[in-house]
């Protein structure tokens, strides 16, 4: 780009950084590549996609809020998970990533404080940074006892099978978070794309359902349970926020893809839906257990980790605090991909020694061979630093 064009870019473009995950995804299609990097569902998990019955009227423009039948179904699903709401509180999204964008537009000015988990979903950080957010620790919000603290405008959390850590908040932690939001008046933004992938009994009731006063947004995704290519998610919000969110959605893309909405509704109303989701979770449980035993075998001397109770990721802490971004090119040379932990950190860091590994996408054979080779990459790097 010429300097003349550069001078015409908006000031906020200075805060627009490439998403590390999208850049890694671009090399993943190379033949022979084994990826533990993205949060990709297993390709065998996609339901059949027969669009021959889509009514012709779905080719027309639709409502910004989304199809009423889909919104009603989502409201009914919300009731079932303990977050009762009206269909009027549901906004269909073009992927739940859009929810992050809309909520950021609604709350974040340059310098606005956003409380979040350290580490957190890297593409949420990308959006929040773009709008100029400053970050504070969730812990500081939980510990705030008086008016002395600067109240974050927004609190962004992934309480259930967190990305990247896989952690699932206990009932007491959820209560404490809801109380902190009520006490301080920060707006709670709960992101919940992994809740259906549960492998051990654990608390999953939304934190938003525990609020008495604070405004809130809860969002879910159809990417992991159905198909990410459909680009469909949803948010549910406290009624005070809905008019703004609907207008932001209008301005962003008029409405989400109606063919995707039709297809997703068929899937949600399929009598076999719950059996299918359970079978998928069971399949991922097996993948998690296999991954866990290969990690025990190949990584025991290199790293420590907790076996996640759900979700799609292992979060490893290497025995040395390296900058794992430097190890990524070495892994890619061996046709292996992982996510460096530094990408999930709200503050710049010299190195965390943490990595995120996805276990849903690779086949069993790829997993064993890939983890064996990845361990060698890390072993050599750790020896070089010792
Ligand atoms: C925590 C979290 N939120 C949101 C998203 C975006 O999902 P999508 O836009 O596919 O619904 C992801 C994707 O991996 C995620 O991990």
Coordinates of C-alpha atoms and ligand atoms in Angstrom, one line a residue:
X1 CA 0.0 0.0 0.0
X2 CA 1.3 3.5 -0.8
X3 CA 1.9 5.9 2.0
X4 CA -0.8 8.1 0.5
X5 CA -3.5 5.4 0.8
X6 CA -2.1 4.5 4.3
X7 CA -2.8 8.0 5.4
X8 CA -6.4 7.6 4.4
X9 CA -7.1 4.5 6.6
X10 CA -9.2 5.1 9.7
X11 CA -7.3 5.6 13.0
X12 CA -8.7 2.4 14.4
X13 CA -7.0 0.3 11.7
X14 CA -3.8 0.8 13.8
X15 CA -5.4 -1.6 16.3
X16 CA -6.4 -4.2 13.7
X17 CA -4.0 -7.2 14.1
X18 CA -4.0 -10.4 12.1
X19 CA -5.6 -13.3 13.9
X20 CA -2.9 -16.0 14.5
X21 CA -5.5 -18.7 14.1
X22 CA -6.7 -17.6 10.7
X23 CA -3.1 -17.4 9.5
X24 CA -2.4 -20.9 10.7
X25 CA -5.7 -22.2 9.2
X26 CA -4.4 -21.0 5.8
X27 CA -1.6 -23.6 5.8
X28 CA -3.7 -26.4 7.2
X29 CA -4.9 -27.6 3.8
X30 CA -1.5 -28.7 2.8
X31 CA -1.4 -32.4 2.2
X32 CA 0.1 -34.3 5.1
X33 CA -0.5 -31.5 7.7
X34 CA -1.7 -32.7 11.1
X35 CA -3.4 -29.9 12.9
X36 CA -4.0 -29.6 16.6
X37 CA -4.4 -25.8 16.1
X38 CA -8.0 -24.7 15.3
X39 CA -11.2 -25.7 17.1
X40 CA -12.4 -27.6 14.1
X41 CA -15.1 -30.2 14.5
X42 CA -14.4 -33.7 13.2
X43 CA -15.4 -33.8 9.5
X44 CA -17.4 -37.0 10.1
X45 CA -19.6 -35.1 12.5
X46 CA -21.4 -33.0 9.9
X47 CA -25.1 -33.9 9.4
X48 CA -26.1 -34.5 5.8
X49 CA -26.8 -31.3 3.9
X50 CA -29.9 -31.7 1.6
X51 CA -31.1 -28.3 0.7
X52 CA -33.6 -29.5 -2.0
X53 CA -36.6 -28.8 0.2
X54 CA -35.7 -25.1 1.1
X55 CA -38.8 -23.1 0.3
X56 CA -38.2 -20.6 -2.4
X57 CA -39.3 -17.7 -0.1
X58 CA -36.0 -18.2 1.8
X59 CA -34.2 -16.8 -1.2
X60 CA -35.7 -13.4 -0.4
X61 CA -34.3 -10.9 2.2
X62 CA -35.3 -11.7 5.7
X63 CA -35.7 -10.2 9.2
X64 CA -32.6 -8.8 10.9
X65 CA -33.5 -10.6 14.1
X66 CA -33.6 -14.0 12.3
X67 CA -36.4 -16.4 11.3
X68 CA -39.1 -16.3 13.9
X69 CA -39.4 -20.2 14.0
X70 CA -35.7 -20.5 14.7
X71 CA -35.8 -17.8 17.4
X72 CA -38.7 -19.6 19.0
X73 CA -36.8 -22.9 18.9
X74 CA -33.8 -21.2 20.5
X75 CA -35.9 -19.6 23.2
X76 CA -37.3 -23.0 24.0
X77 CA -33.7 -24.5 24.1
X78 CA -32.7 -21.7 26.4
X79 CA -35.6 -22.6 28.7
X80 CA -34.3 -26.2 28.8
X81 CA -30.8 -25.1 29.8
X82 CA -32.0 -22.9 32.6
X83 CA -32.1 -19.5 30.9
X84 CA -35.7 -18.8 30.1
X85 CA -36.3 -16.0 27.6
X86 CA -38.8 -14.7 25.0
X87 CA -38.2 -15.2 21.3
X88 CA -38.0 -11.4 21.2
X89 CA -34.8 -11.6 23.2
X90 CA -33.1 -13.9 20.6
X91 CA -30.9 -12.5 17.8
X92 CA -29.7 -14.9 15.1
X93 CA -26.0 -14.3 14.2
X94 CA -23.8 -14.9 11.3
X95 CA -21.6 -17.1 13.5
X96 CA -21.2 -16.3 17.2
X97 CA -18.1 -14.4 16.2
X98 CA -20.5 -11.8 15.0
X99 CA -22.0 -11.5 18.5
X100 CA -18.5 -10.6 19.8
X101 CA -18.3 -7.9 17.1
X102 CA -21.8 -6.5 17.9
X103 CA -21.3 -6.5 21.7
X104 CA -17.9 -4.8 21.3
X105 CA -19.5 -2.1 19.1
X106 CA -22.2 -1.6 21.7
X107 CA -19.9 -1.2 24.7
X108 CA -16.3 -0.5 23.8
X109 CA -14.8 3.0 23.2
X110 CA -11.1 3.6 23.0
X111 CA -9.8 3.0 26.5
X112 CA -12.9 1.2 27.8
X113 CA -12.1 -1.5 30.4
X114 CA -13.1 -5.1 29.7
X115 CA -12.7 -7.8 32.3
X116 CA -11.8 -11.2 31.1
X117 CA -10.1 -14.5 31.9
X118 CA -6.3 -14.4 31.4
X119 CA -6.0 -16.4 28.9
X120 CA -9.1 -16.1 26.7
X121 CA -10.4 -16.7 23.2
X122 CA -8.0 -15.0 20.8
X123 CA -10.5 -13.8 18.2
X124 CA -12.5 -12.0 21.0
X125 CA -9.2 -10.3 22.0
X126 CA -8.7 -9.3 18.3
X127 CA -12.2 -7.7 18.2
X128 CA -11.9 -6.0 21.6
X129 CA -8.5 -4.6 20.7
X130 CA -9.8 -3.3 17.4
X131 CA -12.3 -1.1 19.3
X132 CA -9.6 0.1 21.7
X133 CA -10.4 -1.9 24.8
X134 CA -8.1 -2.1 27.9
X135 CA -8.2 -5.3 29.7
X136 CA -8.5 -6.2 33.4
X137 CA -8.5 -9.5 35.2
X138 CA -11.7 -11.3 36.1
X139 CA -10.1 -12.0 39.5
X140 CA -10.0 -8.2 40.2
X141 CA -13.7 -7.9 39.5
X142 CA -14.5 -10.9 41.8
X143 CA -12.4 -9.4 44.6
X144 CA -13.7 -5.9 44.3
X145 CA -15.4 -5.0 47.6
X146 CA -15.9 -1.3 47.3
X147 CA -16.4 1.6 44.8
X148 CA -12.6 2.1 44.6
X149 CA -12.2 -0.1 41.6
X150 CA -12.8 1.1 38.1
X151 CA -15.8 -0.9 37.0
X152 CA -15.3 -2.7 33.7
X153 CA -18.0 -1.8 31.2
X154 CA -18.1 -5.3 30.0
X155 CA -17.1 -8.7 31.5
X156 CA -16.4 -11.4 28.9
X157 CA -16.3 -15.0 30.1
X158 CA -16.4 -18.5 28.8
X159 CA -17.5 -20.3 31.9
X160 CA -18.1 -23.8 30.4
X161 CA -15.1 -25.6 28.9
X162 CA -13.2 -22.4 28.5
X163 CA -11.1 -21.6 25.4
X164 CA -8.2 -22.2 25.7
X165 CA -8.0 -23.7 29.2
X166 CA -10.9 -26.2 29.0
X167 CA -11.8 -25.1 32.6
X168 CA -15.5 -25.4 33.7
X169 CA -16.5 -23.0 36.5
X170 CA -18.1 -24.6 39.6
X171 CA -21.5 -23.5 40.8
X172 CA -19.9 -21.4 43.6
X173 CA -17.7 -19.7 41.0
X174 CA -20.7 -19.0 38.8
X175 CA -22.6 -17.6 41.8
X176 CA -19.6 -15.4 42.8
X177 CA -19.3 -14.0 39.2
X178 CA -23.0 -13.2 39.0
X179 CA -22.9 -11.5 42.4
X180 CA -19.9 -9.4 41.3
X181 CA -21.7 -8.3 38.1
X182 CA -24.8 -7.4 40.1
X183 CA -22.8 -5.6 42.7
X184 CA -20.6 -3.5 40.3
X185 CA -23.1 -3.1 37.4
X186 CA -20.6 -4.4 34.7
X187 CA -22.5 -6.0 31.8
X188 CA -21.9 -9.8 31.6
X189 CA -21.1 -11.3 28.2
X190 CA -21.2 -15.1 28.5
X191 CA -19.9 -17.1 25.5
X192 CA -20.9 -20.7 25.4
X193 CA -20.1 -22.6 22.2
X194 CA -18.8 -25.8 23.9
X195 CA -21.5 -26.7 26.4
X196 CA -22.8 -29.7 24.6
X197 CA -19.4 -31.5 24.6
X198 CA -19.5 -32.7 28.2
X199 CA -17.6 -35.8 29.2
X200 CA -17.9 -35.7 33.0
X201 CA -20.8 -34.4 35.1
X202 CA -20.2 -30.8 35.9
X203 CA -22.1 -27.5 36.4
X204 CA -23.1 -25.9 33.1
X205 CA -26.0 -23.7 34.1
X206 CA -25.5 -20.2 32.6
X207 CA -24.0 -17.5 34.8
X208 CA -26.5 -15.1 33.1
X209 CA -29.4 -17.1 34.7
X210 CA -28.0 -16.2 38.2
X211 CA -28.1 -12.4 37.7
X212 CA -30.6 -10.2 39.6
X213 CA -29.9 -6.8 38.2
X214 CA -27.0 -6.6 35.7
X215 CA -27.6 -6.4 32.0
X216 CA -26.3 -9.5 30.1
X217 CA -25.7 -11.2 26.8
X218 CA -25.4 -14.9 26.4
X219 CA -24.4 -16.5 23.1
X220 CA -24.1 -19.9 21.6
X221 CA -23.0 -21.4 18.3
X222 CA -24.1 -24.0 15.8
X223 CA -20.6 -24.3 14.4
X224 CA -19.3 -27.0 16.8
X225 CA -22.5 -29.2 17.1
X226 CA -23.7 -28.8 13.5
X227 CA -21.3 -27.2 10.9
X228 CA -19.1 -24.1 11.0
X229 CA -19.6 -23.5 7.2
X230 CA -23.2 -22.6 7.9
X231 CA -21.9 -19.6 9.8
X232 CA -24.8 -19.5 12.3
X233 CA -24.9 -18.6 16.0
X234 CA -27.3 -16.7 18.2
X235 CA -27.3 -14.4 21.2
X236 CA -29.9 -13.9 23.9
X237 CA -29.8 -10.6 25.8
X238 CA -31.6 -8.8 28.6
X239 CA -34.5 -6.8 27.1
X240 CA -32.8 -3.4 27.6
X241 CA -30.0 -4.3 25.2
X242 CA -32.0 -5.8 22.4
X243 CA -33.0 -2.7 20.4
X244 CA -29.4 -1.7 20.2
X245 CA -28.2 -5.1 19.2
X246 CA -30.8 -5.4 16.5
X247 CA -29.8 -2.1 15.0
X248 CA -26.1 -3.1 15.1
X249 CA -27.0 -6.3 13.3
X250 CA -29.0 -4.4 10.7
X251 CA -26.0 -2.2 10.1
X252 CA -23.6 -5.1 9.9
X253 CA -25.2 -7.5 7.4
X254 CA -29.0 -6.9 7.2
X255 CA -29.7 -10.5 8.3
X256 CA -28.0 -13.9 8.5
X257 CA -28.1 -16.4 5.7
X258 CA -31.7 -17.7 5.5
X259 CA -30.8 -21.0 3.9
X260 CA -28.5 -21.8 6.8
X261 CA -31.3 -20.8 9.2
X262 CA -33.7 -23.1 7.5
X263 CA -31.2 -26.0 7.6
X264 CA -30.2 -25.4 11.3
X265 CA -33.9 -25.3 12.3
X266 CA -34.4 -28.7 10.6
X267 CA -31.6 -30.1 12.6
X268 CA -32.9 -28.6 15.9
X269 CA -36.3 -30.0 15.3
X270 CA -35.1 -33.4 14.2
X271 CA -36.4 -36.0 16.7
X272 CA -33.0 -37.6 16.6
X273 CA -31.2 -34.4 17.6
X274 CA -30.4 -35.2 21.2
X275 CA -29.3 -38.7 20.4
X276 CA -27.0 -37.3 17.7
X277 CA -25.5 -34.7 20.0
X278 CA -24.9 -37.3 22.7
X279 CA -23.3 -39.6 20.1
X280 CA -21.1 -36.7 19.1
X281 CA -20.1 -36.0 22.6
X282 CA -19.4 -39.7 23.1
X283 CA -17.2 -39.7 20.0
X284 CA -15.2 -36.7 21.3
X285 CA -14.9 -38.3 24.8
X286 CA -13.2 -41.2 23.1
X287 CA -11.0 -38.8 21.2
X288 CA -10.2 -36.9 24.4
X289 CA -9.3 -40.1 26.2
X290 CA -7.0 -41.3 23.3
X291 CA -5.4 -37.9 23.2
X292 CA -4.9 -38.0 26.9
X293 CA -3.1 -41.3 26.8
X294 CA -0.8 -40.2 24.0
X295 CA 0.0 -37.1 25.9
X296 CA 0.8 -39.3 28.9
X297 CA 3.1 -41.3 26.7
X298 CA 4.9 -38.6 24.7
X299 CA 4.7 -35.4 26.8
X300 CA 5.0 -36.5 30.4
X301 CA 8.5 -35.2 30.8
X302 CA 7.8 -32.1 28.8
X303 CA 4.6 -30.5 30.1
X304 CA 1.8 -30.7 32.6
X305 CA -2.0 -30.4 32.0
X306 CA -5.4 -31.2 33.3
X307 CA -7.7 -33.5 31.4
X308 CA -10.7 -31.3 30.4
X309 CA -14.2 -32.3 31.5
X310 CA -15.5 -31.1 28.2
X311 CA -14.9 -29.0 25.1
X312 CA -12.3 -29.5 22.4
X313 CA -8.9 -28.6 23.9
X314 CA -6.0 -29.6 26.1
X315 CA -4.0 -26.7 27.6
X316 CA -0.4 -27.6 28.3
X317 CA 2.2 -25.9 30.4
X318 CA 5.7 -26.7 29.3
X319 CA 8.3 -27.4 31.9
X320 CA 10.1 -24.2 30.7
X321 CA 8.6 -20.8 30.1
X322 CA 9.5 -20.5 26.4
X323 CA 7.9 -18.2 23.8
X324 CA 6.0 -21.0 22.1
X325 CA 5.4 -18.7 19.1
X326 CA 9.0 -19.4 18.2
X327 CA 8.3 -23.1 18.1
X328 CA 5.4 -22.9 15.7
X329 CA 7.6 -22.5 12.5
X330 CA 9.6 -25.6 13.7
X331 CA 6.4 -27.6 14.1
X332 CA 5.0 -26.4 10.7
X333 CA 8.2 -27.5 9.0
X334 CA 7.3 -31.0 10.3
X335 CA 3.8 -30.5 9.0
X336 CA 2.3 -30.1 12.5
X337 CA 0.2 -27.2 13.8
X338 CA -0.6 -26.1 17.4
X339 CA -1.7 -22.9 19.0
X340 CA 0.9 -20.9 20.9
X341 CA -0.4 -19.9 24.3
X342 CA 0.8 -16.3 23.9
X343 CA -2.0 -15.6 21.4
X344 CA -4.6 -16.0 24.1
X345 CA -3.0 -13.5 26.5
X346 CA -4.7 -10.1 26.9
X347 CA -1.3 -8.4 27.7
X348 CA 1.8 -8.6 25.6
X349 CA 4.1 -11.3 27.0
X350 CA 7.6 -12.5 26.3
X351 CA 6.5 -16.1 26.6
X352 CA 4.1 -18.2 28.6
X353 CA 5.4 -21.7 27.9
X354 CA 1.8 -22.7 27.2
X355 CA 0.2 -24.3 24.2
X356 CA -3.4 -25.2 23.2
X357 CA -4.0 -28.6 21.4
X358 CA -7.3 -29.5 19.8
X359 CA -8.3 -33.1 19.9
X360 CA -11.5 -33.2 17.8
X361 CA -10.2 -32.8 14.3
X362 CA -7.2 -35.2 13.8
X363 CA -7.9 -38.9 13.2
X364 CA -6.6 -41.4 15.8
X365 CA -3.6 -42.3 13.6
X366 CA -2.8 -38.7 12.9
X367 CA -3.0 -38.0 16.7
X368 CA -0.6 -40.6 17.7
X369 CA 2.0 -39.9 15.0
X370 CA 1.5 -36.2 15.3
X371 CA 1.9 -36.0 19.1
X372 CA 5.0 -38.2 18.9
X373 CA 6.6 -35.8 16.3
X374 CA 5.4 -32.7 18.1
X375 CA 7.0 -34.0 21.4
X376 CA 10.3 -34.3 19.5
X377 CA 10.0 -30.7 18.3
X378 CA 9.5 -29.5 21.8
X379 CA 12.1 -31.8 23.3
X380 CA 14.8 -30.4 21.0
X381 CA 13.7 -26.8 21.7
X382 CA 13.7 -27.4 25.5
X383 CA 17.1 -29.0 25.3
X384 CA 18.5 -26.1 23.3
X385 CA 17.3 -23.7 26.0
X386 CA 18.5 -25.8 29.0
Ligands
LIG1 C1 -15.1 -19.1 22.7 C2 -15.5 -18.9 21.3 N1 -16.4 -18.0 20.9 C3 -16.8 -17.8 19.7 C4 -16.3 -18.6 18.7 C5 -16.8 -18.3 17.2 O1 -17.6 -19.3 16.8 P1 -18.5 -19.2 15.5 O2 -18.4 -17.9 14.9 O3 -18.0 -20.3 14.6 O4 -19.9 -19.5 16.0 C6 -15.4 -19.6 18.9 C7 -14.8 -20.4 17.8 O5 -14.0 -21.2 18.0 C8 -15.0 -19.7 20.3 O6 -14.1 -20.7 20.6

